[in-house]
Structures are given as C-alpha cells and as structure tokens.
GROMACS .gro file of C-alpha atoms in nm:
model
  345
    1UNK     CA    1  -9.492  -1.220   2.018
    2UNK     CA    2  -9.397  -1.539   1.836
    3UNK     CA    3  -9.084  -1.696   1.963
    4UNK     CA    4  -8.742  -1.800   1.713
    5UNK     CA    5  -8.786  -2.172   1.770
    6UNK     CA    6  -9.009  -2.202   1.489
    7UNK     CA    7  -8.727  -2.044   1.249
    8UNK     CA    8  -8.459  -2.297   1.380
    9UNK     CA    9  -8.629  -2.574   1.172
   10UNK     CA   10  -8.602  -2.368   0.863
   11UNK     CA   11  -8.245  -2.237   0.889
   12UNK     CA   12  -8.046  -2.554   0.852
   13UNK     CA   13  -8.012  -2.548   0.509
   14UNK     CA   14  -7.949  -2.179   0.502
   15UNK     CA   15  -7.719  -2.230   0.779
   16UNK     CA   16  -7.497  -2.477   0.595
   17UNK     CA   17  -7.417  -2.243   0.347
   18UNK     CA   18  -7.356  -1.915   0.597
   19UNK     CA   19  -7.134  -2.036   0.864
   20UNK     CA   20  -6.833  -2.262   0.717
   21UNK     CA   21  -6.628  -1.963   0.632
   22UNK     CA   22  -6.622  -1.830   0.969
   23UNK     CA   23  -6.366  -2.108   0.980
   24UNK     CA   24  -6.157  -1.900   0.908
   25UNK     CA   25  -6.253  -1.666   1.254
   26UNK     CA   26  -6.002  -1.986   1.396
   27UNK     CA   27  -5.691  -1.803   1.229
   28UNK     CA   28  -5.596  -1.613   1.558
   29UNK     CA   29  -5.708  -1.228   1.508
   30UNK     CA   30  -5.928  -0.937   1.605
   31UNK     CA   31  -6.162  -1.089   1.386
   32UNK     CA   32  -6.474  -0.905   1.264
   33UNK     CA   33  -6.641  -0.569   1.294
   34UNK     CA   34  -6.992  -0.719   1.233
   35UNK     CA   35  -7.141  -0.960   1.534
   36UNK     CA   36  -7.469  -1.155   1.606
   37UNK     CA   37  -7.715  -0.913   1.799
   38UNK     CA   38  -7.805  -0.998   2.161
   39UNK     CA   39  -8.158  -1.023   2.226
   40UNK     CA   40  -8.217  -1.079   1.912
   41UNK     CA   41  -8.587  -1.161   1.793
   42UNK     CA   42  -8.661  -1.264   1.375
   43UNK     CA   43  -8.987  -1.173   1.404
   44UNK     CA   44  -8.994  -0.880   1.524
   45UNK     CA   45  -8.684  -0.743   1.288
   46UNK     CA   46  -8.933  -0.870   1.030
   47UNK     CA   47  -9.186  -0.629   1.092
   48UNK     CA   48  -8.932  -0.334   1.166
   49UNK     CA   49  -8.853  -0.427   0.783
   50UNK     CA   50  -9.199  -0.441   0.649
   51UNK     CA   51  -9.264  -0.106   0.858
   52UNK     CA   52  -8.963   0.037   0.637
   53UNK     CA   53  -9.067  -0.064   0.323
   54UNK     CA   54  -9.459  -0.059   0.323
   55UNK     CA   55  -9.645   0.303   0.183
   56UNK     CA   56  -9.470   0.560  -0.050
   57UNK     CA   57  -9.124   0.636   0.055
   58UNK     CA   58  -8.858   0.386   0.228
   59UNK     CA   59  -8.713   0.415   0.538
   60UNK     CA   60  -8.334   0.335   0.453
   61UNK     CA   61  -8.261   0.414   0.815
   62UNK     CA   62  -8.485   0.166   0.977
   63UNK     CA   63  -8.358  -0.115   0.676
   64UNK     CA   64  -7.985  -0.006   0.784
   65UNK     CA   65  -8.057  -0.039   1.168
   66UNK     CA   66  -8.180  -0.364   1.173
   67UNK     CA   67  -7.955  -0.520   0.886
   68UNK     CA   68  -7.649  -0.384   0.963
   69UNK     CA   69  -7.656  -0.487   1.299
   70UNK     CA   70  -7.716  -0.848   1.263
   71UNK     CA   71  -7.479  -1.167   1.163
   72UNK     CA   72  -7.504  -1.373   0.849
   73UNK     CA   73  -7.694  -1.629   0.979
   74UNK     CA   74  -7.967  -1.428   1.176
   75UNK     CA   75  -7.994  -1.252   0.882
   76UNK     CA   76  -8.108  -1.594   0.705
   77UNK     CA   77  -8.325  -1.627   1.017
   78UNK     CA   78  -8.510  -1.274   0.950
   79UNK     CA   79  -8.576  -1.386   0.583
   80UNK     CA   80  -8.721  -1.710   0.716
   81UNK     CA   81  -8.979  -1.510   0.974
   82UNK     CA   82  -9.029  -1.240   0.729
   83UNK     CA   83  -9.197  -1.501   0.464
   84UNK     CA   84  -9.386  -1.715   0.769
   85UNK     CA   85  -9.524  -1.385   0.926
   86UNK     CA   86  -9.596  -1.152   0.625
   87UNK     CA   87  -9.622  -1.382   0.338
   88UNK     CA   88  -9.383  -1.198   0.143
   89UNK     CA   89  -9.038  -1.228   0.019
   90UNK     CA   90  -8.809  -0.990   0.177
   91UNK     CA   91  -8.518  -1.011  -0.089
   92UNK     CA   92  -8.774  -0.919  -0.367
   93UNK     CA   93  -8.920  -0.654  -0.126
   94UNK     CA   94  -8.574  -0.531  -0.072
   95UNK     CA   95  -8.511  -0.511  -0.429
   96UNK     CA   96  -8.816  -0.289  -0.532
   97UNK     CA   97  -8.716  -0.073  -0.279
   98UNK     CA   98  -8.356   0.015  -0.342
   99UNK     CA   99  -8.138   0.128  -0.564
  100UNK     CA  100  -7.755   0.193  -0.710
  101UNK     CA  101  -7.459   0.067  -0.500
  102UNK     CA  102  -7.656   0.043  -0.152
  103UNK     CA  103  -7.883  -0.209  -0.284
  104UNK     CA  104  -7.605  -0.388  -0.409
  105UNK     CA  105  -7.465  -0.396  -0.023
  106UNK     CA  106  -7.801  -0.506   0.110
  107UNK     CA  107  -7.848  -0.780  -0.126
  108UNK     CA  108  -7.517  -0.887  -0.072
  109UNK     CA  109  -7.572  -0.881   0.321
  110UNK     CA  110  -7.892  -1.094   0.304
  111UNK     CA  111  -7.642  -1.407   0.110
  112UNK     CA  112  -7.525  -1.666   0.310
  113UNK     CA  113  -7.171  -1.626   0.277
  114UNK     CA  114  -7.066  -1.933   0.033
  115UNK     CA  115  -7.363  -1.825  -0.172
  116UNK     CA  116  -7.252  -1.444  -0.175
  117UNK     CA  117  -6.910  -1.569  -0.310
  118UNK     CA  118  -7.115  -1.831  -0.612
  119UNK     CA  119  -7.306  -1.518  -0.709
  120UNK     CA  120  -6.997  -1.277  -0.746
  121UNK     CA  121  -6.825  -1.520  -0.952
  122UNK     CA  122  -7.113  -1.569  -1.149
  123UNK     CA  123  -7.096  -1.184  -1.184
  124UNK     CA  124  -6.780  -1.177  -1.334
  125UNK     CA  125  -6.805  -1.440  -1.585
  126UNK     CA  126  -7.109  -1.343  -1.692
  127UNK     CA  127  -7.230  -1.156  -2.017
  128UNK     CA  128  -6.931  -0.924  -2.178
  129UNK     CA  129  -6.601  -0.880  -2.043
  130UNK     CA  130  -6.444  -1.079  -1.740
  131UNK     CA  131  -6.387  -0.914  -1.356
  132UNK     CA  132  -6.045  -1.074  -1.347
  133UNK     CA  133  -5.950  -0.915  -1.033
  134UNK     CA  134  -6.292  -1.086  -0.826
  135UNK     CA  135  -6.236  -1.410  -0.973
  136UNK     CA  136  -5.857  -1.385  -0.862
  137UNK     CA  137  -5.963  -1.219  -0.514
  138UNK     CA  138  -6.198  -1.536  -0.430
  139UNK     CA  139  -6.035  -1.800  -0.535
  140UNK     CA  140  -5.620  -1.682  -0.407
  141UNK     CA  141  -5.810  -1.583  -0.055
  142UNK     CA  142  -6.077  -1.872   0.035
  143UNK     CA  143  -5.975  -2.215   0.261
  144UNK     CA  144  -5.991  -2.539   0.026
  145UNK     CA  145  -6.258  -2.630   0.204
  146UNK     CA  146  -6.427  -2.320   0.148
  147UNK     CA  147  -6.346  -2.363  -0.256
  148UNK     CA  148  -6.561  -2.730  -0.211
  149UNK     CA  149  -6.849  -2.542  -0.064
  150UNK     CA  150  -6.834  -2.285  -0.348
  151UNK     CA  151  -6.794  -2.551  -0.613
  152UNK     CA  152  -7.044  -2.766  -0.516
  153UNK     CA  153  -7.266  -2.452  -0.446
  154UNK     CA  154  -7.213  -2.322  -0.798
  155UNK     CA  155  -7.311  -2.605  -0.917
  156UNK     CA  156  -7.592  -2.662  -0.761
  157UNK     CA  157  -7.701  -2.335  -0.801
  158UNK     CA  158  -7.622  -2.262  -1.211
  159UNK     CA  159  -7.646  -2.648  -1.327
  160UNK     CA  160  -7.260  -2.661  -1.482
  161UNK     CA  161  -6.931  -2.636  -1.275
  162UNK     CA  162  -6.702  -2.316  -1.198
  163UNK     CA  163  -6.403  -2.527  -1.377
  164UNK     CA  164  -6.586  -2.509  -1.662
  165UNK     CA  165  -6.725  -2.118  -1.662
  166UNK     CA  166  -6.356  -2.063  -1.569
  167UNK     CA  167  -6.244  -2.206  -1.898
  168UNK     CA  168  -6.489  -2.077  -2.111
  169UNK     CA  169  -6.407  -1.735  -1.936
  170UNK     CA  170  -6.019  -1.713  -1.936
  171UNK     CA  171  -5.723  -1.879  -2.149
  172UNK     CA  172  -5.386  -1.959  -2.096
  173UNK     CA  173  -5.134  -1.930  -1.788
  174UNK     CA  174  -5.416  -1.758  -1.608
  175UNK     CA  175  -5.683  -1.985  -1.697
  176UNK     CA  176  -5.426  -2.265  -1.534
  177UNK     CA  177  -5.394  -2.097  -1.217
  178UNK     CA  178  -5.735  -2.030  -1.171
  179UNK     CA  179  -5.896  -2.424  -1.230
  180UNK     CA  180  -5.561  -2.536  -1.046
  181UNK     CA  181  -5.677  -2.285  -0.735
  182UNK     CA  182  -6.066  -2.415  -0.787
  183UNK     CA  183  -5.959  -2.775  -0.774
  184UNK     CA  184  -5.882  -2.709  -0.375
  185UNK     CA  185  -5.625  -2.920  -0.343
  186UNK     CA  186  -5.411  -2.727  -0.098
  187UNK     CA  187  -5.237  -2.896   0.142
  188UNK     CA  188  -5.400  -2.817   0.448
  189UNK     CA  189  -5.144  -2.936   0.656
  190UNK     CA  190  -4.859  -2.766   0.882
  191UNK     CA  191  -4.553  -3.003   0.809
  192UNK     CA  192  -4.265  -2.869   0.700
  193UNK     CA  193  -3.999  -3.079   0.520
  194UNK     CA  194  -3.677  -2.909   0.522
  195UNK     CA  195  -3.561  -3.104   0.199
  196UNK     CA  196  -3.862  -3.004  -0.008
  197UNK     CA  197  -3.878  -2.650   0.132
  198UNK     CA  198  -3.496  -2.611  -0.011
  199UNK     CA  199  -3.582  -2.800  -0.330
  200UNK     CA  200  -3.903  -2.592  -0.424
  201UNK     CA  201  -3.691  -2.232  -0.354
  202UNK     CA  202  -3.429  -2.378  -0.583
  203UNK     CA  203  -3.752  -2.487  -0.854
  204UNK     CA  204  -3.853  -2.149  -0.838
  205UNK     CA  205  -3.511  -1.976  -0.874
  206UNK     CA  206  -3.422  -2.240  -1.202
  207UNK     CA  207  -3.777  -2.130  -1.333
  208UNK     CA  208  -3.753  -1.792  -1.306
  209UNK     CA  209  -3.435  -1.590  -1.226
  210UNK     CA  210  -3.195  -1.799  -1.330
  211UNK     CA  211  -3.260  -1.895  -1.673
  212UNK     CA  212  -3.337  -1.665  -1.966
  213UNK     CA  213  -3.747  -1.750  -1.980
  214UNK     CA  214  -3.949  -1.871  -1.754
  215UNK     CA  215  -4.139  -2.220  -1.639
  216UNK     CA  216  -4.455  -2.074  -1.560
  217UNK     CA  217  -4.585  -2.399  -1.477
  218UNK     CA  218  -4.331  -2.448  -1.197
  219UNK     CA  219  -4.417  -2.155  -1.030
  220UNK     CA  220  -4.828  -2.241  -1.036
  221UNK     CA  221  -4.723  -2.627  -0.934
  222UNK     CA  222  -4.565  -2.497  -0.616
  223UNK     CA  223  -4.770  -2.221  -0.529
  224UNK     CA  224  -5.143  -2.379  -0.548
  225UNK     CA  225  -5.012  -2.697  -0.356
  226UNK     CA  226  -4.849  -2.653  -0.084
  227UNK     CA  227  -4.942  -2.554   0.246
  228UNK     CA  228  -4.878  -2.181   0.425
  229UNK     CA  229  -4.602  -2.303   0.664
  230UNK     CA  230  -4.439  -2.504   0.373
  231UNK     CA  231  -4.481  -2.156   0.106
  232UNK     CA  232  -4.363  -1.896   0.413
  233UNK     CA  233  -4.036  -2.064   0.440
  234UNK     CA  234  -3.967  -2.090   0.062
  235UNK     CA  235  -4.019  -1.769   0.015
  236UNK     CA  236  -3.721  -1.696   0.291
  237UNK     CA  237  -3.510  -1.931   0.123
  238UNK     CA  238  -3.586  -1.820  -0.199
  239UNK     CA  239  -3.464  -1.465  -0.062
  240UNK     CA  240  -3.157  -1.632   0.065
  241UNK     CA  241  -3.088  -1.784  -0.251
  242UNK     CA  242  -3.167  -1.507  -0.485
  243UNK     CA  243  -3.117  -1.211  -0.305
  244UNK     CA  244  -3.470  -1.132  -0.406
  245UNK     CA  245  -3.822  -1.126  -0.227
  246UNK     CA  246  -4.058  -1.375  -0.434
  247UNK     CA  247  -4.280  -1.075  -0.524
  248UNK     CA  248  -4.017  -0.880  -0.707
  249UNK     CA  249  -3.943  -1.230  -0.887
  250UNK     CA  250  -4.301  -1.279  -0.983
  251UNK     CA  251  -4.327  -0.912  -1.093
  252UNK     CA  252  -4.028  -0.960  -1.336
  253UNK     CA  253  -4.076  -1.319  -1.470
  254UNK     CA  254  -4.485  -1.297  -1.535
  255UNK     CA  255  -4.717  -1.070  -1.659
  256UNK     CA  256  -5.081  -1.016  -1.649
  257UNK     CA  257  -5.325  -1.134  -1.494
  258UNK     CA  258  -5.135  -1.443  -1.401
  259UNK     CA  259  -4.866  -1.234  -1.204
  260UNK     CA  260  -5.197  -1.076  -1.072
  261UNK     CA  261  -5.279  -1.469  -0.915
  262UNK     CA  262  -4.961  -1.506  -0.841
  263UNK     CA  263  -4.913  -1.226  -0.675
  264UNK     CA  264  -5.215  -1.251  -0.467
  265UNK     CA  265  -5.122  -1.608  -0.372
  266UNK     CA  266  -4.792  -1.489  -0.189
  267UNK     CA  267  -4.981  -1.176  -0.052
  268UNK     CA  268  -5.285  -1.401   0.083
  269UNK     CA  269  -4.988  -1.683   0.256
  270UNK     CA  270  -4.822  -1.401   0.405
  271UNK     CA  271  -5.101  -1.176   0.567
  272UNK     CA  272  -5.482  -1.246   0.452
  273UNK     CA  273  -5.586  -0.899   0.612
  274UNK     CA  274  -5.294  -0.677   0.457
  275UNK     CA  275  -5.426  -0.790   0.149
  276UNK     CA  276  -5.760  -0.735   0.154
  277UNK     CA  277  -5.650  -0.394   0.298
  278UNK     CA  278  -5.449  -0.293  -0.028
  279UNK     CA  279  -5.744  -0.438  -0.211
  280UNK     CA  280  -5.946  -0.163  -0.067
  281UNK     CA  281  -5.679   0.067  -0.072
  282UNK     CA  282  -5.681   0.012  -0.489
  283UNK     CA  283  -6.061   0.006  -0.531
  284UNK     CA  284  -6.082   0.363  -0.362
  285UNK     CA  285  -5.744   0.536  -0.437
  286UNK     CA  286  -5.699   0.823  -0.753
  287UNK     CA  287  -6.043   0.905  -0.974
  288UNK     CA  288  -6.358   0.681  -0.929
  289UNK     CA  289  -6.415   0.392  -0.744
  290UNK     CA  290  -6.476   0.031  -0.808
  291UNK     CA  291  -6.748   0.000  -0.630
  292UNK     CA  292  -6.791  -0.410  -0.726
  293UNK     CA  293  -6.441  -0.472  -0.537
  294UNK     CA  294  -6.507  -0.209  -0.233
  295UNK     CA  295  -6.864  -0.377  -0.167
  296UNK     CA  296  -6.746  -0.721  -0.205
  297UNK     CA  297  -6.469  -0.718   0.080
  298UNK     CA  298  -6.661  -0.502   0.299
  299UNK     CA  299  -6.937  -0.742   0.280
  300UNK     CA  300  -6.751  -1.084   0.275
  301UNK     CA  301  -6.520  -0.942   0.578
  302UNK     CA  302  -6.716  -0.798   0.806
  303UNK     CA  303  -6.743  -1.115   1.014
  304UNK     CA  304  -6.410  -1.206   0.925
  305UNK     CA  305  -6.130  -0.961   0.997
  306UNK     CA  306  -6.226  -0.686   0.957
  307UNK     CA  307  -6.067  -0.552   1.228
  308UNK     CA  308  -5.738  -0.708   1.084
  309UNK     CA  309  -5.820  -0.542   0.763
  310UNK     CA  310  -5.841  -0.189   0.918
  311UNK     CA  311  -5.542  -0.215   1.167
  312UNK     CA  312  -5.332  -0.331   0.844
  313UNK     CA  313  -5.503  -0.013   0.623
  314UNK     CA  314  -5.393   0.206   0.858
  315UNK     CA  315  -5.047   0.066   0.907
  316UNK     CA  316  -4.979   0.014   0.495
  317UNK     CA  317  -5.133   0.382   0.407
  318UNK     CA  318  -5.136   0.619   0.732
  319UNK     CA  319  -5.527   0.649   0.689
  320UNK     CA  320  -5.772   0.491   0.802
  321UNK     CA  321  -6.026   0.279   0.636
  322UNK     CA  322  -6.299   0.470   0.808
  323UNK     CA  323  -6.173   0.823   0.657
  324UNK     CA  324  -6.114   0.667   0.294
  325UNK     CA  325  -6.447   0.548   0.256
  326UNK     CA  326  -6.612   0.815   0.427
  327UNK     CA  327  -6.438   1.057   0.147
  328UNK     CA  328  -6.537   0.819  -0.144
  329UNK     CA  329  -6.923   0.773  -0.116
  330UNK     CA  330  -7.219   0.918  -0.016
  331UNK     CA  331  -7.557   0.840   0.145
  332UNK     CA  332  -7.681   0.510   0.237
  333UNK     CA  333  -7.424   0.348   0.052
  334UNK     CA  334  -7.162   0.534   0.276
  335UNK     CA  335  -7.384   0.454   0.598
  336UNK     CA  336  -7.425   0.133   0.548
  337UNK     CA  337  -7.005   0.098   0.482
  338UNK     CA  338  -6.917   0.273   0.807
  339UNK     CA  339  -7.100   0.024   0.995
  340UNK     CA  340  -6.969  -0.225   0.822
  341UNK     CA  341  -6.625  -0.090   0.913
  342UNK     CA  342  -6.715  -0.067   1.268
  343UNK     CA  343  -6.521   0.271   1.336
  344UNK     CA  344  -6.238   0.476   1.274
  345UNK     CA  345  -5.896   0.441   1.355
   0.00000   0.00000   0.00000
C-alpha cells in the first residue's frame, strides 16, 4: 500500500488555502463537529471513491463515508492521491456522478476553505440577480485576515478584484459597506480607549436617534473599523445613552440591505455562532428552503463551531439543529447534513 508522504509534497499549495480560517478554532469554543480522521490513509480513501463511482449506479453511501468523515485538508490530500493513483480527476468524477443539492455539498466539501468562500461569492454576483444575503454573510463573519486570503484568492482565481465585482454588483449605502468590509481593515487589536469608546456611542446616537435623518456613513465608519472589544462596549454605552440596544437603532434608522450588513456586523461582534444559528434558523423556517444559505454554513462551519452553532440553535429556538434539518430534506442531501451536524441535541 503506498504510503501519504508522497502527497505531502503536493498539498502545500492546497494547504495554504484550507487551513488559515481555522484561525478562527483560537476563539475559545466547542469548536467543530467535523475532525481529521485517525489512521487516515489518501490512497486508500482514493480507491474506496473510485470503487463508488466506477460501473452503472453510484454508491452515495461509500462517497458519504469516506468524505464526510475527513477534514478540509485531508480532503485536498485524497484529491492529490486520487489523480497520482488513478489518473483521474476526482472533482470531475464527482460531478458526473451526482446531482441536485447533495452534489452541491460534496463539491463544496472537496474546496479548501478560502477557495469555497471565492467561489460562493462568485456565485452570487454572477449572471442575473445578486445573493445579497451570502455576500453579506461572508464578508460581516470572516477575520481581516481571512478577507486578504479571499481577496487575493479571488483574484487570482477570476483575473479582476472582489472590490470591483462588488461595485459592479451593488450600489449605494450597501455597496459602501460591503468594499469598506472587503478592504479588511479591522482593527485587530484588543485596546480599549475609554475616550473613543464614549465618543463613537455619542457618533452613533447624533447619527441616528437623535437627529431627524440619519448619517449613514457614521454608522459604517465605526462599525467596519474598530475592533470587537472596542464595538462590545459601544454598544453598552450606546444603550446607556439611548435607552436603546444598537439593533433596534439600526432597525429604525436604515433599511435594506444595508441594515441587513449592519445588522449582521453587531450580530457577528456579539456572538459569531448565534448568528450563524439564526442564519440557519431563516434558511429552513416557514415554506421552502434556501438551500444555497443552509449548505453554505453547514459546509464552511463544520470545522469551525459547529458545535457553538448548535448549542446556540437550540438555546435561540427550543429545537435542535439536528431535528430542523432532519424535517427539511431528504436523502443524501439530508445524510450528508446530519453528519455534518454531528448529532442531535
């Protein structure tokens, strides 16, 4: 049986593009439902795959098994020892194969995970009509450092920037908040000035609340530069002042999709995992589903928070995540979800 050392080689670039955002594993948590397999051999995985796919008929079982049960980055490794053993591709292989919504998860699965953010902006810029809600989800939730691996990815990867698919995409207050957020110029810091912190809740109040209009620009100026610790205690003396949470400020003063960014800012600041939970929540809740948003954070979480994401679901909407996507799809698409999930609650 041929050994992983030969893969190792390969995988650096790969690599560089699938790990960075498990940065974000440092932010103290239960972290994800989705870890790297012990005992885990490329090559063989490779030809469990090829067994799956080769003949009439697939064997979505054997695909979920092995693919669902690995990490990001040995999933790079089994795409590596798939081509050097069988000579084949296994994304193309994977794509004649499926179909509907579970290919969509399986594709997604097989990205590194800066690359399966690129693509999912791409998809909702491209062609007709804009997926407002994924371009906001990305760009509110991601590190500044992981918005320079996605711009310098997408740029790499579709020869023109995502500031400037972002403008040709979007217009006004919206389009604002959206290059301000891709410019990743967060503070990354922790400091805390007490004199700014009191100045920016009084900004936002003279902005907003207090005056008949509003400065839109004051609120996107304060909220896409300054660091958590900074934000968290304006919005407490913002409350102070105002008698008001931030939210319910944002809600009256803006509409849209910019109080959509807005919104999502404070949400993301406050608890990352609550709001991926109530993005789930929405993409499952009353008729139909969007699928786009439900695959999307299952995929790009699962080796995040996951289990954050679940124990907030369960808290914010007395059900668990398991049950609510278990009574939403069907198949392998539901399958492969579940494991994703990584159990009930």
């Amino acid at each position: 049986m041929l050994g992983n050392h030969w893969v190792k080689r390969n995988i650096c670039l790969e690599r560089f593009n699938s790990d960075p955002s498990l940065e974000s594993l440092a932010m103290a948590g239960k972290g994800g439902s989705v870890k790297a397999a012990l005992g885990f051999n490329a090559a063989e995985d490779a030809q469990k795959l090829r067994k799956a796919m080769k003949g009439l008929g697939t064997d979505e079982d054997a695909i979920i098994d092995v693919l669902a049960h690995r990490s990001v980055s040995q999933r790079q490794e089994i795409k590596i020892a798939y081509k050097s053993t069988i000579g084949r591709d296994l994304v193309d292989d994977l794509k004649s194969e499926l179909s509907g919504n579970f290919e969509k998860v399986i594709l997604g699965m097989m990205m590194p995970t800066v690359m399966y953010d690129v693509s999912e902006l791409r998809r909702a810029m491209k062609g007709a009509g804009t997926d407002e809600g994924c371009l906001i989800e990305i760009l509110a939730s991601r590190t500044p450092e992981e918005i320079r691996r996605i711009s310098s990815t997408y740029q790499q990867q579709y020869g023109r920037t995502l500031e400037d698919d972002i403008c040709s995409d979007t217009s006004f207050m919206f389009q604002r908040v959206l290059v301000s957020l891709s410019a990743a110029g967060r503070d990354e810091g922790n400091y805390l000035d007490d004199g700014l912190m009191k100045q920016d809740a009084q900004d936002l109040y003279e902005a907003g609340e207090k005056n008949w209009g509003t400065d839109e620009v004051k609120f996107l100026s304060i909220l896409c530069s300054r660091n958590r610790n900074h934000l968290l205690h304006v919005f407490d003396e913002y409350k102070r002042i105002t008698k008001k949470d931030i939210e319910q400020s944002i809600k009256s003063e803006t509409s849209g999709n910019f109080e959509d960014a807005l919104l999502a800012i404070v949400k993301c600041m406050r608890n990352k995992s609550a709001y991926f939970a109530e993005r789930l929540y929405k993409s499952m809740k009353g008729l139909g589903t969007d699928d786009d948003t439900l695959i999307r954070v299952m995929v790009s979480r699962s080796e995040i928070d996951m289990l954050d994401i679940r124990q907030n679901f369960r808290r914010m909407y007395g059900k668990s995540l398991y049950s609510f996507i278990k009574d939403d799809t069907s198949g392998d698409y539901r399958k492969v979800l579940l494991i994703l999930c990584g159990g009930d609650d």
